[in-house]
mmCIF file with all atom_site columns, C-alpha atoms in Angstrom:
data_model
loop_
_atom_site.group_PDB
_atom_site.id
_atom_site.type_symbol
_atom_site.label_atom_id
_atom_site.label_alt_id
_atom_site.label_comp_id
_atom_site.label_asym_id
_atom_site.label_entity_id
_atom_site.label_seq_id
_atom_site.pdbx_PDB_ins_code
_atom_site.Cartn_x
_atom_site.Cartn_y
_atom_site.Cartn_z
_atom_site.occupancy
_atom_site.B_iso_or_equiv
_atom_site.pdbx_formal_charge
_atom_site.auth_seq_id
_atom_site.auth_comp_id
_atom_site.auth_asym_id
_atom_site.auth_atom_id
_atom_site.pdbx_PDB_model_num
ATOM 1   C CA . MET A 1 1   ? 26.491 11.073  -0.225  1.00 78.00 ? 1   MET A CA 1
ATOM 2   C CA . PRO A 1 2   ? 23.575 11.526  -2.662  1.00 88.00 ? 2   PRO A CA 1
ATOM 3   C CA . ARG A 1 3   ? 21.347 14.482  -1.864  1.00 95.00 ? 3   ARG A CA 1
ATOM 4   C CA . GLY A 1 4   ? 18.374 15.522  -3.901  1.00 96.00 ? 4   GLY A CA 1
ATOM 5   C CA . ARG A 1 5   ? 14.649 15.937  -4.364  1.00 97.00 ? 5   ARG A CA 1
ATOM 6   C CA . TYR A 1 6   ? 11.796 13.679  -5.412  1.00 98.00 ? 6   TYR A CA 1
ATOM 7   C CA . SER A 1 7   ? 8.370  14.865  -6.530  1.00 97.00 ? 7   SER A CA 1
ATOM 8   C CA . LEU A 1 8   ? 5.479  12.731  -5.340  1.00 97.00 ? 8   LEU A CA 1
ATOM 9   C CA . HIS A 1 9   ? 2.098  12.348  -7.020  1.00 95.00 ? 9   HIS A CA 1
ATOM 10  C CA . ASP A 1 10  ? -0.923 10.047  -7.093  1.00 92.00 ? 10  ASP A CA 1
ATOM 11  C CA . PRO A 1 11  ? 0.083  7.191   -9.417  1.00 88.00 ? 11  PRO A CA 1
ATOM 12  C CA . HIS A 1 12  ? -3.457 6.950   -10.881 1.00 87.00 ? 12  HIS A CA 1
ATOM 13  C CA . ASP A 1 13  ? -4.443 10.565  -11.686 1.00 91.00 ? 13  ASP A CA 1
ATOM 14  C CA . ARG A 1 14  ? -1.042 12.307  -11.109 1.00 90.00 ? 14  ARG A CA 1
ATOM 15  C CA . THR A 1 15  ? -2.449 14.675  -8.564  1.00 94.00 ? 15  THR A CA 1
ATOM 16  C CA . PRO A 1 16  ? 0.657  16.337  -6.946  1.00 95.00 ? 16  PRO A CA 1
ATOM 17  C CA . LEU A 1 17  ? 1.243  15.140  -3.336  1.00 94.00 ? 17  LEU A CA 1
ATOM 18  C CA . GLY A 1 18  ? 4.374  17.160  -2.539  1.00 96.00 ? 18  GLY A CA 1
ATOM 19  C CA . GLU A 1 19  ? 8.113  16.774  -2.529  1.00 98.00 ? 19  GLU A CA 1
ATOM 20  C CA . GLU A 1 20  ? 10.640 14.783  -0.561  1.00 98.00 ? 20  GLU A CA 1
ATOM 21  C CA . HIS A 1 21  ? 14.084 16.335  0.088   1.00 98.00 ? 21  HIS A CA 1
ATOM 22  C CA . PHE A 1 22  ? 16.581 13.626  0.961   1.00 98.00 ? 22  PHE A CA 1
ATOM 23  C CA . GLN A 1 23  ? 20.122 12.551  1.628   1.00 97.00 ? 23  GLN A CA 1
ATOM 24  C CA . CYS A 1 24  ? 21.444 9.064   2.028   1.00 96.00 ? 24  CYS A CA 1
ATOM 25  C CA . ALA A 1 25  ? 24.735 7.181   2.356   1.00 91.00 ? 25  ALA A CA 1
ATOM 26  C CA . PRO A 1 26  ? 26.112 3.681   2.922   1.00 90.00 ? 26  PRO A CA 1
ATOM 27  C CA . GLY A 1 27  ? 28.277 3.226   5.988   1.00 78.00 ? 27  GLY A CA 1
ATOM 28  C CA . PRO A 1 28  ? 30.397 0.548   7.690   1.00 75.00 ? 28  PRO A CA 1
ATOM 29  C CA . SER A 1 29  ? 27.296 -1.097  9.164   1.00 82.00 ? 29  SER A CA 1
ATOM 30  C CA . GLY A 1 30  ? 24.611 -0.539  6.498   1.00 92.00 ? 30  GLY A CA 1
ATOM 31  C CA . TRP A 1 31  ? 22.733 2.374   4.933   1.00 96.00 ? 31  TRP A CA 1
ATOM 32  C CA . ARG A 1 32  ? 20.976 5.441   6.241   1.00 96.00 ? 32  ARG A CA 1
ATOM 33  C CA . TYR A 1 33  ? 18.362 7.713   4.633   1.00 97.00 ? 33  TYR A CA 1
ATOM 34  C CA . VAL A 1 34  ? 16.994 10.934  6.052   1.00 97.00 ? 34  VAL A CA 1
ATOM 35  C CA . SER A 1 35  ? 14.374 13.138  4.442   1.00 98.00 ? 35  SER A CA 1
ATOM 36  C CA . ARG A 1 36  ? 11.682 15.717  4.960   1.00 98.00 ? 36  ARG A CA 1
ATOM 37  C CA . THR A 1 37  ? 8.488  16.038  2.958   1.00 97.00 ? 37  THR A CA 1
ATOM 38  C CA . THR A 1 38  ? 6.465  19.084  2.039   1.00 97.00 ? 38  THR A CA 1
ATOM 39  C CA . THR A 1 39  ? 2.969  19.529  0.663   1.00 95.00 ? 39  THR A CA 1
ATOM 40  C CA . PRO A 1 40  ? 2.451  21.028  -2.817  1.00 95.00 ? 40  PRO A CA 1
ATOM 41  C CA . SER A 1 41  ? 2.104  24.426  -1.118  1.00 95.00 ? 41  SER A CA 1
ATOM 42  C CA . GLY A 1 42  ? 5.464  24.018  0.646   1.00 93.00 ? 42  GLY A CA 1
ATOM 43  C CA . VAL A 1 43  ? 4.181  23.234  4.153   1.00 95.00 ? 43  VAL A CA 1
ATOM 44  C CA . ASP A 1 44  ? 6.160  20.684  6.187   1.00 95.00 ? 44  ASP A CA 1
ATOM 45  C CA . ALA A 1 45  ? 4.369  17.369  6.034   1.00 95.00 ? 45  ALA A CA 1
ATOM 46  C CA . GLY A 1 46  ? 6.688  14.942  7.785   1.00 95.00 ? 46  GLY A CA 1
ATOM 47  C CA . SER A 1 47  ? 10.124 13.321  7.911   1.00 97.00 ? 47  SER A CA 1
ATOM 48  C CA . LEU A 1 48  ? 11.842 9.941   7.686   1.00 98.00 ? 48  LEU A CA 1
ATOM 49  C CA . ASP A 1 49  ? 14.986 8.527   9.291   1.00 97.00 ? 49  ASP A CA 1
ATOM 50  C CA . LEU A 1 50  ? 15.643 4.937   8.153   1.00 97.00 ? 50  LEU A CA 1
ATOM 51  C CA . ALA A 1 51  ? 18.750 2.891   8.999   1.00 96.00 ? 51  ALA A CA 1
ATOM 52  C CA . LEU A 1 52  ? 19.472 -0.542  7.560   1.00 96.00 ? 52  LEU A CA 1
ATOM 53  C CA . ASP A 1 53  ? 22.065 -3.054  8.702   1.00 95.00 ? 53  ASP A CA 1
ATOM 54  C CA . GLU A 1 54  ? 24.517 -4.730  6.354   1.00 93.00 ? 54  GLU A CA 1
ATOM 55  C CA . LEU A 1 55  ? 21.857 -7.356  5.431   1.00 93.00 ? 55  LEU A CA 1
ATOM 56  C CA . GLY A 1 56  ? 19.288 -4.734  4.561   1.00 94.00 ? 56  GLY A CA 1
ATOM 57  C CA . ARG A 1 57  ? 17.179 -5.169  7.667   1.00 96.00 ? 57  ARG A CA 1
ATOM 58  C CA . PRO A 1 58  ? 15.618 -2.059  9.247   1.00 97.00 ? 58  PRO A CA 1
ATOM 59  C CA . VAL A 1 59  ? 17.406 -1.444  12.534  1.00 96.00 ? 59  VAL A CA 1
ATOM 60  C CA . ARG A 1 60  ? 15.741 1.948   13.073  1.00 96.00 ? 60  ARG A CA 1
ATOM 61  C CA . LEU A 1 61  ? 12.678 3.614   11.606  1.00 98.00 ? 61  LEU A CA 1
ATOM 62  C CA . GLU A 1 62  ? 11.465 7.061   12.649  1.00 97.00 ? 62  GLU A CA 1
ATOM 63  C CA . LEU A 1 63  ? 8.593  8.212   10.488  1.00 97.00 ? 63  LEU A CA 1
ATOM 64  C CA . HIS A 1 64  ? 6.474  11.354  10.971  1.00 96.00 ? 64  HIS A CA 1
ATOM 65  C CA . ALA A 1 65  ? 3.443  12.457  8.995   1.00 95.00 ? 65  ALA A CA 1
ATOM 66  C CA . PHE A 1 66  ? 2.016  15.726  10.239  1.00 89.00 ? 66  PHE A CA 1
ATOM 67  C CA . ASP A 1 67  ? 1.542  14.935  14.008  1.00 90.00 ? 67  ASP A CA 1
ATOM 68  C CA . TRP A 1 68  ? 1.542  11.130  13.713  1.00 96.00 ? 68  TRP A CA 1
ATOM 69  C CA . GLN A 1 69  ? 4.707  9.207   14.542  1.00 97.00 ? 69  GLN A CA 1
ATOM 70  C CA . ILE A 1 70  ? 6.087  5.672   14.015  1.00 97.00 ? 70  ILE A CA 1
ATOM 71  C CA . ARG A 1 71  ? 9.159  4.201   15.618  1.00 97.00 ? 71  ARG A CA 1
ATOM 72  C CA . GLY A 1 72  ? 10.097 0.689   14.533  1.00 98.00 ? 72  GLY A CA 1
ATOM 73  C CA . ALA A 1 73  ? 12.738 -1.930  13.888  1.00 98.00 ? 73  ALA A CA 1
ATOM 74  C CA . ALA A 1 74  ? 13.168 -5.552  12.818  1.00 97.00 ? 74  ALA A CA 1
ATOM 75  C CA . ILE A 1 75  ? 12.456 -7.304  16.059  1.00 96.00 ? 75  ILE A CA 1
ATOM 76  C CA . ASP A 1 76  ? 10.518 -10.665 16.063  1.00 96.00 ? 76  ASP A CA 1
ATOM 77  C CA . GLY A 1 77  ? 9.557  -9.898  12.488  1.00 96.00 ? 77  GLY A CA 1
ATOM 78  C CA . VAL A 1 78  ? 8.917  -6.197  12.600  1.00 98.00 ? 78  VAL A CA 1
ATOM 79  C CA . THR A 1 79  ? 7.787  -4.221  15.651  1.00 98.00 ? 79  THR A CA 1
ATOM 80  C CA . TRP A 1 80  ? 6.644  -0.629  15.867  1.00 98.00 ? 80  TRP A CA 1
ATOM 81  C CA . VAL A 1 81  ? 5.060  1.917   18.179  1.00 97.00 ? 81  VAL A CA 1
ATOM 82  C CA . ARG A 1 82  ? 2.495  4.357   16.643  1.00 97.00 ? 82  ARG A CA 1
ATOM 83  C CA . THR A 1 83  ? 1.783  7.557   18.480  1.00 96.00 ? 83  THR A CA 1
ATOM 84  C CA . ASP A 1 84  ? -1.278 9.773   17.849  1.00 92.00 ? 84  ASP A CA 1
ATOM 85  C CA . PRO A 1 85  ? -1.133 13.575  17.448  1.00 90.00 ? 85  PRO A CA 1
ATOM 86  C CA . THR A 1 86  ? -1.860 14.128  21.167  1.00 87.00 ? 86  THR A CA 1
ATOM 87  C CA . GLY A 1 87  ? 1.254  12.215  22.147  1.00 84.00 ? 87  GLY A CA 1
ATOM 88  C CA . ILE A 1 88  ? -0.835 10.356  24.765  1.00 87.00 ? 88  ILE A CA 1
ATOM 89  C CA . ASP A 1 89  ? -2.017 7.237   22.938  1.00 89.00 ? 89  ASP A CA 1
ATOM 90  C CA . ALA A 1 90  ? 0.978  5.097   21.861  1.00 93.00 ? 90  ALA A CA 1
ATOM 91  C CA . ARG A 1 91  ? 0.177  1.643   20.586  1.00 94.00 ? 91  ARG A CA 1
ATOM 92  C CA . GLU A 1 92  ? 2.667  -1.177  19.840  1.00 97.00 ? 92  GLU A CA 1
ATOM 93  C CA . GLY A 1 93  ? 2.282  -3.418  16.862  1.00 97.00 ? 93  GLY A CA 1
ATOM 94  C CA . ASN A 1 94  ? 4.076  -6.469  15.578  1.00 98.00 ? 94  ASN A CA 1
ATOM 95  C CA . ALA A 1 95  ? 3.835  -8.576  12.437  1.00 98.00 ? 95  ALA A CA 1
ATOM 96  C CA . PRO A 1 96  ? 5.710  -11.560 10.900  1.00 97.00 ? 96  PRO A CA 1
ATOM 97  C CA . ALA A 1 97  ? 7.055  -9.439  8.076   1.00 98.00 ? 97  ALA A CA 1
ATOM 98  C CA . HIS A 1 98  ? 10.505 -8.809  6.594   1.00 97.00 ? 98  HIS A CA 1
ATOM 99  C CA . ALA A 1 99  ? 10.566 -4.979  6.596   1.00 98.00 ? 99  ALA A CA 1
ATOM 100 C CA . PHE A 1 100 ? 8.559  -1.749  6.323   1.00 98.00 ? 100 PHE A CA 1
ATOM 101 C CA . THR A 1 101 ? 7.266  0.179   3.392   1.00 98.00 ? 101 THR A CA 1
ATOM 102 C CA . GLY A 1 102 ? 5.452  3.434   2.682   1.00 96.00 ? 102 GLY A CA 1
ATOM 103 C CA . THR A 1 103 ? 5.246  6.357   0.282   1.00 94.00 ? 103 THR A CA 1
ATOM 104 C CA . SER A 1 104 ? 8.931  7.345   0.530   1.00 97.00 ? 104 SER A CA 1
ATOM 105 C CA . PRO A 1 105 ? 11.264 6.185   -2.284  1.00 98.00 ? 105 PRO A CA 1
ATOM 106 C CA . ALA A 1 106 ? 13.617 5.015   0.516   1.00 98.00 ? 106 ALA A CA 1
ATOM 107 C CA . PHE A 1 107 ? 11.503 1.951   1.099   1.00 98.00 ? 107 PHE A CA 1
ATOM 108 C CA . LEU A 1 108 ? 11.942 0.783   -2.466  1.00 98.00 ? 108 LEU A CA 1
ATOM 109 C CA . VAL A 1 109 ? 15.740 1.008   -2.141  1.00 97.00 ? 109 VAL A CA 1
ATOM 110 C CA . ALA A 1 110 ? 15.514 -0.773  1.226   1.00 97.00 ? 110 ALA A CA 1
ATOM 111 C CA . THR A 1 111 ? 13.443 -3.637  -0.147  1.00 98.00 ? 111 THR A CA 1
ATOM 112 C CA . ALA A 1 112 ? 15.755 -4.057  -3.141  1.00 97.00 ? 112 ALA A CA 1
ATOM 113 C CA . ARG A 1 113 ? 18.733 -4.080  -0.723  1.00 95.00 ? 113 ARG A CA 1
ATOM 114 C CA . LEU A 1 114 ? 17.048 -6.671  1.510   1.00 96.00 ? 114 LEU A CA 1
ATOM 115 C CA . LEU A 1 115 ? 16.232 -9.029  -1.393  1.00 96.00 ? 115 LEU A CA 1
ATOM 116 C CA . ARG A 1 116 ? 19.519 -8.673  -3.351  1.00 95.00 ? 116 ARG A CA 1
ATOM 117 C CA . LEU A 1 117 ? 18.053 -10.267 -6.436  1.00 95.00 ? 117 LEU A CA 1
ATOM 118 C CA . ALA A 1 118 ? 19.993 -11.495 -9.445  1.00 93.00 ? 118 ALA A CA 1
ATOM 119 C CA . PRO A 1 119 ? 18.912 -10.666 -13.008 1.00 91.00 ? 119 PRO A CA 1
ATOM 120 C CA . GLY A 1 120 ? 16.730 -13.403 -14.447 1.00 87.00 ? 120 GLY A CA 1
ATOM 121 C CA . ALA A 1 121 ? 16.270 -15.204 -11.158 1.00 91.00 ? 121 ALA A CA 1
ATOM 122 C CA . PRO A 1 122 ? 12.715 -16.263 -10.122 1.00 93.00 ? 122 PRO A CA 1
ATOM 123 C CA . ALA A 1 123 ? 10.567 -13.652 -8.449  1.00 95.00 ? 123 ALA A CA 1
ATOM 124 C CA . THR A 1 124 ? 10.881 -13.477 -4.716  1.00 97.00 ? 124 THR A CA 1
ATOM 125 C CA . ARG A 1 125 ? 7.943  -13.000 -2.333  1.00 97.00 ? 125 ARG A CA 1
ATOM 126 C CA . VAL A 1 126 ? 8.263  -10.445 0.482   1.00 98.00 ? 126 VAL A CA 1
ATOM 127 C CA . ARG A 1 127 ? 5.903  -9.422  3.261   1.00 98.00 ? 127 ARG A CA 1
ATOM 128 C CA . LEU A 1 128 ? 6.020  -5.801  4.292   1.00 98.00 ? 128 LEU A CA 1
ATOM 129 C CA . VAL A 1 129 ? 4.203  -3.581  6.809   1.00 98.00 ? 129 VAL A CA 1
ATOM 130 C CA . ALA A 1 130 ? 3.025  -0.469  4.990   1.00 98.00 ? 130 ALA A CA 1
ATOM 131 C CA . PHE A 1 131 ? 2.314  2.784   6.846   1.00 97.00 ? 131 PHE A CA 1
ATOM 132 C CA . THR A 1 132 ? -0.334 4.665   4.876   1.00 91.00 ? 132 THR A CA 1
ATOM 133 C CA . ASP A 1 133 ? -0.726 8.423   4.778   1.00 86.00 ? 133 ASP A CA 1
ATOM 134 C CA . PRO A 1 134 ? -1.989 10.598  6.326   1.00 89.00 ? 134 PRO A CA 1
ATOM 135 C CA . VAL A 1 135 ? -2.332 8.887   9.745   1.00 93.00 ? 135 VAL A CA 1
ATOM 136 C CA . LEU A 1 136 ? 0.378  6.126   9.264   1.00 96.00 ? 136 LEU A CA 1
ATOM 137 C CA . ALA A 1 137 ? -2.114 3.301   9.664   1.00 95.00 ? 137 ALA A CA 1
ATOM 138 C CA . PRO A 1 138 ? -0.277 -0.082  9.450   1.00 97.00 ? 138 PRO A CA 1
ATOM 139 C CA . LEU A 1 139 ? -1.238 -2.513  6.714   1.00 97.00 ? 139 LEU A CA 1
ATOM 140 C CA . THR A 1 140 ? 0.520  -5.836  6.009   1.00 97.00 ? 140 THR A CA 1
ATOM 141 C CA . VAL A 1 141 ? 1.113  -6.340  2.278   1.00 97.00 ? 141 VAL A CA 1
ATOM 142 C CA . ASP A 1 142 ? 2.565  -9.217  0.199   1.00 98.00 ? 142 ASP A CA 1
ATOM 143 C CA . GLN A 1 143 ? 4.594  -8.380  -2.847  1.00 98.00 ? 143 GLN A CA 1
ATOM 144 C CA . SER A 1 144 ? 6.596  -10.223 -5.466  1.00 98.00 ? 144 SER A CA 1
ATOM 145 C CA . TRP A 1 145 ? 9.862  -8.740  -6.685  1.00 98.00 ? 145 TRP A CA 1
ATOM 146 C CA . ALA A 1 146 ? 11.902 -9.729  -9.732  1.00 97.00 ? 146 ALA A CA 1
ATOM 147 C CA . LEU A 1 147 ? 15.030 -8.092  -11.171 1.00 97.00 ? 147 LEU A CA 1
ATOM 148 C CA . ILE A 1 148 ? 14.289 -8.195  -14.871 1.00 96.00 ? 148 ILE A CA 1
ATOM 149 C CA . ASN A 1 149 ? 17.129 -6.094  -16.232 1.00 94.00 ? 149 ASN A CA 1
ATOM 150 C CA . SER A 1 150 ? 20.434 -4.574  -15.077 1.00 93.00 ? 150 SER A CA 1
ATOM 151 C CA . GLU A 1 151 ? 22.060 -2.234  -17.552 1.00 91.00 ? 151 GLU A CA 1
ATOM 152 C CA . ALA A 1 152 ? 25.201 -0.042  -17.271 1.00 88.00 ? 152 ALA A CA 1
ATOM 153 C CA . HIS A 1 153 ? 25.018 3.481   -18.706 1.00 82.00 ? 153 HIS A CA 1
ATOM 154 C CA . THR A 1 154 ? 27.901 5.817   -19.392 1.00 79.00 ? 154 THR A CA 1
ATOM 155 C CA . THR A 1 155 ? 27.766 9.117   -17.500 1.00 74.00 ? 155 THR A CA 1
ATOM 156 C CA . ASP A 1 156 ? 30.115 12.030  -16.832 1.00 71.00 ? 156 ASP A CA 1
ATOM 157 C CA . ASN A 1 157 ? 30.930 10.298  -13.528 1.00 68.00 ? 157 ASN A CA 1
ATOM 158 C CA . GLY A 1 158 ? 31.578 6.826   -14.998 1.00 70.00 ? 158 GLY A CA 1
ATOM 159 C CA . LEU A 1 159 ? 29.333 3.868   -15.427 1.00 79.00 ? 159 LEU A CA 1
ATOM 160 C CA . LEU A 1 160 ? 25.946 3.947   -13.773 1.00 85.00 ? 160 LEU A CA 1
ATOM 161 C CA . THR A 1 161 ? 24.151 0.627   -13.365 1.00 91.00 ? 161 THR A CA 1
ATOM 162 C CA . VAL A 1 162 ? 20.334 0.865   -13.506 1.00 95.00 ? 162 VAL A CA 1
ATOM 163 C CA . ASP A 1 163 ? 18.301 -2.014  -12.148 1.00 96.00 ? 163 ASP A CA 1
ATOM 164 C CA . GLU A 1 164 ? 14.746 -2.505  -13.367 1.00 97.00 ? 164 GLU A CA 1
ATOM 165 C CA . TYR A 1 165 ? 12.455 -4.444  -11.035 1.00 97.00 ? 165 TYR A CA 1
ATOM 166 C CA . GLN A 1 166 ? 9.004  -5.776  -11.631 1.00 97.00 ? 166 GLN A CA 1
ATOM 167 C CA . VAL A 1 167 ? 6.948  -5.452  -8.435  1.00 98.00 ? 167 VAL A CA 1
ATOM 168 C CA . SER A 1 168 ? 3.630  -7.262  -8.139  1.00 97.00 ? 168 SER A CA 1
ATOM 169 C CA . ALA A 1 169 ? 0.943  -6.834  -5.487  1.00 96.00 ? 169 ALA A CA 1
ATOM 170 C CA . LEU A 1 170 ? -0.068 -10.390 -4.628  1.00 95.00 ? 170 LEU A CA 1
ATOM 171 C CA . ASP A 1 171 ? -3.558 -9.442  -3.432  1.00 92.00 ? 171 ASP A CA 1
ATOM 172 C CA . THR A 1 172 ? -4.573 -7.632  -6.644  1.00 92.00 ? 172 THR A CA 1
ATOM 173 C CA . GLY A 1 173 ? -2.104 -8.857  -9.233  1.00 92.00 ? 173 GLY A CA 1
ATOM 174 C CA . GLU A 1 174 ? -1.225 -5.260  -10.150 1.00 94.00 ? 174 GLU A CA 1
ATOM 175 C CA . GLN A 1 175 ? 2.300  -4.941  -11.538 1.00 96.00 ? 175 GLN A CA 1
ATOM 176 C CA . HIS A 1 176 ? 4.585  -1.953  -11.936 1.00 96.00 ? 176 HIS A CA 1
ATOM 177 C CA . ALA A 1 177 ? 8.221  -1.184  -12.782 1.00 97.00 ? 177 ALA A CA 1
ATOM 178 C CA . VAL A 1 178 ? 10.782 0.350   -10.414 1.00 98.00 ? 178 VAL A CA 1
ATOM 179 C CA . HIS A 1 179 ? 14.083 1.690   -11.671 1.00 97.00 ? 179 HIS A CA 1
ATOM 180 C CA . ILE A 1 180 ? 16.918 2.026   -9.111  1.00 97.00 ? 180 ILE A CA 1
ATOM 181 C CA . ALA A 1 181 ? 20.540 3.114   -9.507  1.00 95.00 ? 181 ALA A CA 1
ATOM 182 C CA . GLY A 1 182 ? 22.571 2.362   -6.411  1.00 93.00 ? 182 GLY A CA 1
ATOM 183 C CA . ASP A 1 183 ? 20.609 3.982   -3.545  1.00 95.00 ? 183 ASP A CA 1
ATOM 184 C CA . VAL A 1 184 ? 18.546 6.335   -5.636  1.00 96.00 ? 184 VAL A CA 1
ATOM 185 C CA . VAL A 1 185 ? 15.187 5.641   -7.242  1.00 97.00 ? 185 VAL A CA 1
ATOM 186 C CA . LEU A 1 186 ? 15.153 6.930   -10.785 1.00 95.00 ? 186 LEU A CA 1
ATOM 187 C CA . ALA A 1 187 ? 11.493 6.222   -11.503 1.00 95.00 ? 187 ALA A CA 1
ATOM 188 C CA . ALA A 1 188 ? 8.561  4.443   -9.951  1.00 97.00 ? 188 ALA A CA 1
ATOM 189 C CA . PRO A 1 189 ? 4.798  4.880   -9.791  1.00 96.00 ? 189 PRO A CA 1
ATOM 190 C CA . GLY A 1 190 ? 4.056  8.143   -8.090  1.00 95.00 ? 190 GLY A CA 1
ATOM 191 C CA . ILE A 1 191 ? 7.769  9.060   -7.800  1.00 97.00 ? 191 ILE A CA 1
ATOM 192 C CA . GLU A 1 192 ? 9.969  11.194  -10.030 1.00 96.00 ? 192 GLU A CA 1
ATOM 193 C CA . LEU A 1 193 ? 13.622 12.188  -9.285  1.00 96.00 ? 193 LEU A CA 1
ATOM 194 C CA . GLU A 1 194 ? 13.722 15.927  -9.905  1.00 96.00 ? 194 GLU A CA 1
ATOM 195 C CA . ASP A 1 195 ? 17.188 16.870  -8.665  1.00 95.00 ? 195 ASP A CA 1
ATOM 196 C CA . LEU A 1 196 ? 20.351 15.010  -7.639  1.00 93.00 ? 196 LEU A CA 1
ATOM 197 C CA . GLU A 1 197 ? 23.430 16.826  -6.447  1.00 91.00 ? 197 GLU A CA 1
ATOM 198 C CA . SER A 1 198 ? 25.863 13.911  -6.554  1.00 87.00 ? 198 SER A CA 1
ATOM 199 C CA . PRO A 1 199 ? 25.888 10.404  -8.119  1.00 88.00 ? 199 PRO A CA 1
ATOM 200 C CA . PRO A 1 200 ? 24.157 7.493   -6.352  1.00 92.00 ? 200 PRO A CA 1
ATOM 201 C CA . SER A 1 201 ? 26.203 5.483   -3.942  1.00 89.00 ? 201 SER A CA 1
ATOM 202 C CA . THR A 1 202 ? 27.202 1.906   -4.872  1.00 81.00 ? 202 THR A CA 1
ATOM 203 C CA . PHE A 1 203 ? 26.511 -0.836  -2.423  1.00 74.00 ? 203 PHE A CA 1
ATOM 204 C CA . ARG A 1 204 ? 29.328 -3.258  -1.817  1.00 61.00 ? 204 ARG A CA 1
#
């Protein structure tokens, strides 16, 4: 069960945004990731509990950012309920999308798991609902994912396969690289793996 810490920063000017402390593990019915985030000063900023089924679809999403909350799942596309800080105004949303995304590295692993791309295969288009900080406003985004390289590296714990994805935003054409090993993001824009207590899990 990987457990560790990511540092988060603005991908454009590298302003520190905080840290995400996480643990994750595959199970008999899919994969689960839980985390808590803190601000650069160490104040609690939110949490995430994401569960995927064996096909990589989100069967449960519980996302908190300060006092805002999202609960969602893959139902008729994706469906969610967004609750404001007062706890009084809860609004349901739905979109013809494949999954969710956001600032957490967990969403990159989840999208890669959903797509299950082969090296050298044509890029695949995916529609996601992004929840943007700090108020978790929903935004539908279209991306293109391609697995451009998969390379095995020798480590003290055996071979570690690192997948390099090219992710493109279809509305702007902006491209960036995402490096994932098993269920851990090694590097991506705005994300750095600072500490990992055990090796990444390998999906079957």
